[in-house]
Amino acid sequence: ILGISSFYHDSAASIIVDNKILAAAQEERFTRIKHTPEFPKNSIIYCLEEAGLTLNELDAIVFYDKPLPKFERLLSTYYAVAPRGLLSFLKSMPVWTKEKIFFRKLLKDNLKEVDPNFNKKKAKILFSEHHLSHAASSFYVSNFNESAILTIDGVGEWCTASIAKGEEENIEFLKELYFPHSLGLLYSAFTYYLGFRVNSGEYKLMGLAPYGNPSAKETLSYISKIKEEIVDIKEDGSIFIHQNYFKYTTGNRMINSEKFESLFGLKLRNEEDQLQQSHCNLAFAIQQVTEEIVVLMAKEAKRLTNSNNLCLSGGVALNCVANGKIHDLGIFDNIYIQPASGDAGGALGCALAVNHMYYGLKRYYTDSYDLMHGSYLGPYYSAKEIHFVNRKFKAQTSQLEYPDLYSIVAKLLSEGNVIGWFQGRSEFGPRALGNRSILADPRNPEMQKKLNLKIKYREGFRPFAPSVLEEDYSMYFEDKLKSPYMLLVKNVKENIKLRVPENYSEMDYRDKLYTQRSLLQAITHVDFSARIQTVSKNTNPKYWNLINEFKKITGIGVLINTSFNVRGEPIVNTPEDAYKCFMSTEMDYLVINNFLYKKDQQSGQIERQIFKND
């Protein structure tokens, strides 16, 4: 079964054979266009090659949502707000007609481009509802035989949030929230207002929020205004958004800028404008409101299902701070979050839904954490392909044996070097999890600044995540959990914290950023939290061995792990991508499988591109 998501953002493909996930990949990794909506031709080719199949040998090809109900929603919305949005409507109609009404033909034509021998007449094309795709992507890969399922995103066909109950092969939806009332769109509206890009900058907003002053009058006023003027929050977590502040229903802009500026007293921020403390306070305010809504939805999911398990999916499930608040509730014994919770994960979920609900295949369970294989579902590259890149760029490199490689690289990290780490299969989802990562020493108080400004070429306020040996988690972080996909936030333990000035919470965000607050300064956010990845020896033995060697040298079983890319560029996919990124930044070393590259030994130079689609 081939699953496909495309034509909105984060296009992807996945393949399931004999009830097992063989491969999944995002199209952006191949085209190098971040969040691309284009048909995932390259991802499909990769999945078919991994499975050793052609399109004609598939039992079904599944799309992750239903175009006609989505078209109905678009028409109904424009009708409701007419004559506003008329120009946008007229401009969009030809595209909608092609992509929604005649979608099956569009899909088959694109598949024919993938494989000229594709038989359009015999192909079984199926469509899954958007929120079913999300729910299935989380529940069916979890090890839960039953679970509450909470899905929150921008919008699918009509649904913007849903609560379902999963039992073995069945998923039953119990409650839904409908467009235009959407927590995902509400958060994206503030993302836009604060100068970040919708559908890609939401994680920046989440990272900016801790710089806000929780007790400031301005912050408290922002929270009140959001809850009194913009969104009504009900006891079950459902919301009513007052549309006079927004323009996303007419398709041209997210917000009514004039009304936002009048309400909050802040001009619409452009992407490169200097951040002010008021921006941080507003980011804190909307993050707090979002967390309150998510917690209420989780409580309602518990009430409706009485399950001790919870599966999370949808774009809002990538808000790891909100996920941490659900974990803090303690009302669920187990929480599973799909690592590709956004639309890319829908390509996997729709295939899983058809696998279990259409064909009726029984689920199977595993002794490992889940069925995602650590989310390492993308392409692998051999020594032959690495040698080709070395010859192409006249790269100077040494090939090492793996046991020696770990100790050599760990020593380099302990000496303050920044290292690009490229191993095995690439990750599926937005997080680098130790196979396409940039690594560094978390003890270094200057490392966050160096990584942001000289390696990633991005905003200085952005935090970095720790990778910690699974068995050492409780030495550094509060509570007890497994977080293999970097989707939960917890505080560092008291013995890791340093004393900060008494006026720390009132400090300007720039001063707060560089205040020494932790023995692991580079992975401790300004609110003493960290977005944690626990690393298992069973799931990723190479990465585990590297961290363990670093621990032998430093006594610390933690590394900084950030995605192997620069601002606006997708995570690297191939050895060539990795070498180009390495050479266009101030990284010190690069490791591709067991090949080690030192920057000052390389003769070539690759100009860094400035990407605008961040």
CSV table of N, CA and C in Angstrom, one decimal, residues 6-8 63-75 92-107 127 156-157:
chain,number,residue,atom,x,y,z
A,6,SER,N,0.2,15.5,-0.5
A,6,SER,CA,0.8,16.5,-1.4
A,6,SER,C,-0.2,17.6,-1.6
A,7,PHE,N,0.3,18.7,-2.3
A,7,PHE,CA,-0.5,19.8,-2.8
A,7,PHE,C,-0.9,20.8,-1.8
A,8,TYR,N,-0.4,20.7,-0.5
A,8,TYR,CA,-0.6,21.7,0.5
A,8,TYR,C,0.8,22.2,1.0
A,63,PHE,N,-4.6,8.5,-0.9
A,63,PHE,CA,-4.3,9.9,-0.7
A,63,PHE,C,-4.8,10.3,0.7
A,64,TYR,N,-4.1,11.2,1.3
A,64,TYR,CA,-4.3,11.5,2.8
A,64,TYR,C,-5.5,12.3,3.2
A,65,ASP,N,-6.2,12.9,2.2
A,65,ASP,CA,-7.4,13.5,2.5
A,65,ASP,C,-8.4,13.4,1.4
A,66,LYS,N,-9.6,14.0,1.5
A,66,LYS,CA,-10.6,13.9,0.5
A,66,LYS,C,-10.8,15.2,-0.2
A,67,PRO,N,-10.4,15.4,-1.4
A,67,PRO,CA,-10.5,16.7,-2.1
A,67,PRO,C,-11.9,17.3,-2.2
A,68,LEU,N,-12.9,16.5,-2.5
A,68,LEU,CA,-14.2,17.1,-2.7
A,68,LEU,C,-14.8,17.7,-1.5
A,69,PRO,N,-14.8,17.0,-0.3
A,69,PRO,CA,-15.2,17.7,0.9
A,69,PRO,C,-14.4,19.0,1.2
A,70,LYS,N,-13.1,19.0,0.9
A,70,LYS,CA,-12.3,20.2,1.1
A,70,LYS,C,-12.8,21.3,0.1
A,71,PHE,N,-13.1,20.9,-1.1
A,71,PHE,CA,-13.6,21.9,-2.1
A,71,PHE,C,-15.0,22.4,-1.6
A,72,GLU,N,-15.8,21.6,-1.0
A,72,GLU,CA,-17.1,22.0,-0.5
A,72,GLU,C,-16.8,23.1,0.6
A,73,ARG,N,-15.8,22.8,1.5
A,73,ARG,CA,-15.5,23.8,2.5
A,73,ARG,C,-15.1,25.1,2.0
A,74,LEU,N,-14.2,25.1,1.0
A,74,LEU,CA,-13.8,26.3,0.4
A,74,LEU,C,-14.9,27.1,-0.3
A,75,LEU,N,-15.8,26.4,-1.0
A,75,LEU,CA,-16.9,27.1,-1.6
A,75,LEU,C,-17.9,27.7,-0.5
A,92,SER,N,-8.4,31.7,-7.6
A,92,SER,CA,-8.2,30.4,-7.1
A,92,SER,C,-9.0,29.3,-7.9
A,93,MET,N,-10.1,29.7,-8.5
A,93,MET,CA,-11.0,28.8,-9.0
A,93,MET,C,-10.4,27.8,-10.1
A,94,PRO,N,-9.6,28.3,-11.0
A,94,PRO,CA,-9.0,27.3,-12.0
A,94,PRO,C,-8.1,26.3,-11.3
A,95,VAL,N,-7.4,26.7,-10.3
A,95,VAL,CA,-6.5,25.8,-9.6
A,95,VAL,C,-7.4,24.8,-8.8
A,96,TRP,N,-8.4,25.3,-8.1
A,96,TRP,CA,-9.3,24.4,-7.3
A,96,TRP,C,-9.9,23.4,-8.2
A,97,THR,N,-10.4,23.8,-9.4
A,97,THR,CA,-11.1,22.9,-10.3
A,97,THR,C,-10.2,21.8,-10.7
A,98,LYS,N,-9.0,22.1,-11.0
A,98,LYS,CA,-8.1,21.1,-11.4
A,98,LYS,C,-7.7,20.1,-10.3
A,99,GLU,N,-7.4,20.7,-9.1
A,99,GLU,CA,-6.9,20.0,-8.0
A,99,GLU,C,-7.9,19.3,-7.1
A,100,LYS,N,-9.2,19.8,-7.2
A,100,LYS,CA,-10.2,19.2,-6.3
A,100,LYS,C,-11.2,18.4,-7.1
A,101,ILE,N,-11.8,19.0,-8.1
A,101,ILE,CA,-12.9,18.3,-8.8
A,101,ILE,C,-12.4,17.2,-9.7
A,102,PHE,N,-11.3,17.4,-10.4
A,102,PHE,CA,-10.7,16.4,-11.2
A,102,PHE,C,-9.4,15.8,-10.6
A,103,PHE,N,-9.5,15.6,-9.3
A,103,PHE,CA,-8.3,15.2,-8.6
A,103,PHE,C,-7.8,13.8,-8.9
A,104,ARG,N,-8.7,12.9,-9.1
A,104,ARG,CA,-8.3,11.5,-9.4
A,104,ARG,C,-7.5,11.5,-10.7
A,105,LYS,N,-7.9,12.3,-11.7
A,105,LYS,CA,-7.2,12.3,-13.0
A,105,LYS,C,-5.8,12.9,-12.7
A,106,LEU,N,-5.8,14.0,-11.9
A,106,LEU,CA,-4.5,14.7,-11.6
A,106,LEU,C,-3.5,13.7,-10.9
A,107,LEU,N,-4.1,12.9,-10.0
A,107,LEU,CA,-3.2,12.0,-9.3
A,107,LEU,C,-2.7,10.9,-10.2
A,127,PHE,N,-9.1,7.2,-0.9
A,127,PHE,CA,-8.9,8.4,-0.2
A,127,PHE,C,-9.3,8.3,1.3
A,156,GLY,N,-8.5,20.1,8.1
A,156,GLY,CA,-8.4,19.1,7.0
A,156,GLY,C,-9.5,19.4,6.0
A,157,GLU,N,-10.5,18.5,5.9
A,157,GLU,CA,-11.7,18.8,5.0
A,157,GLU,C,-12.5,19.9,5.7
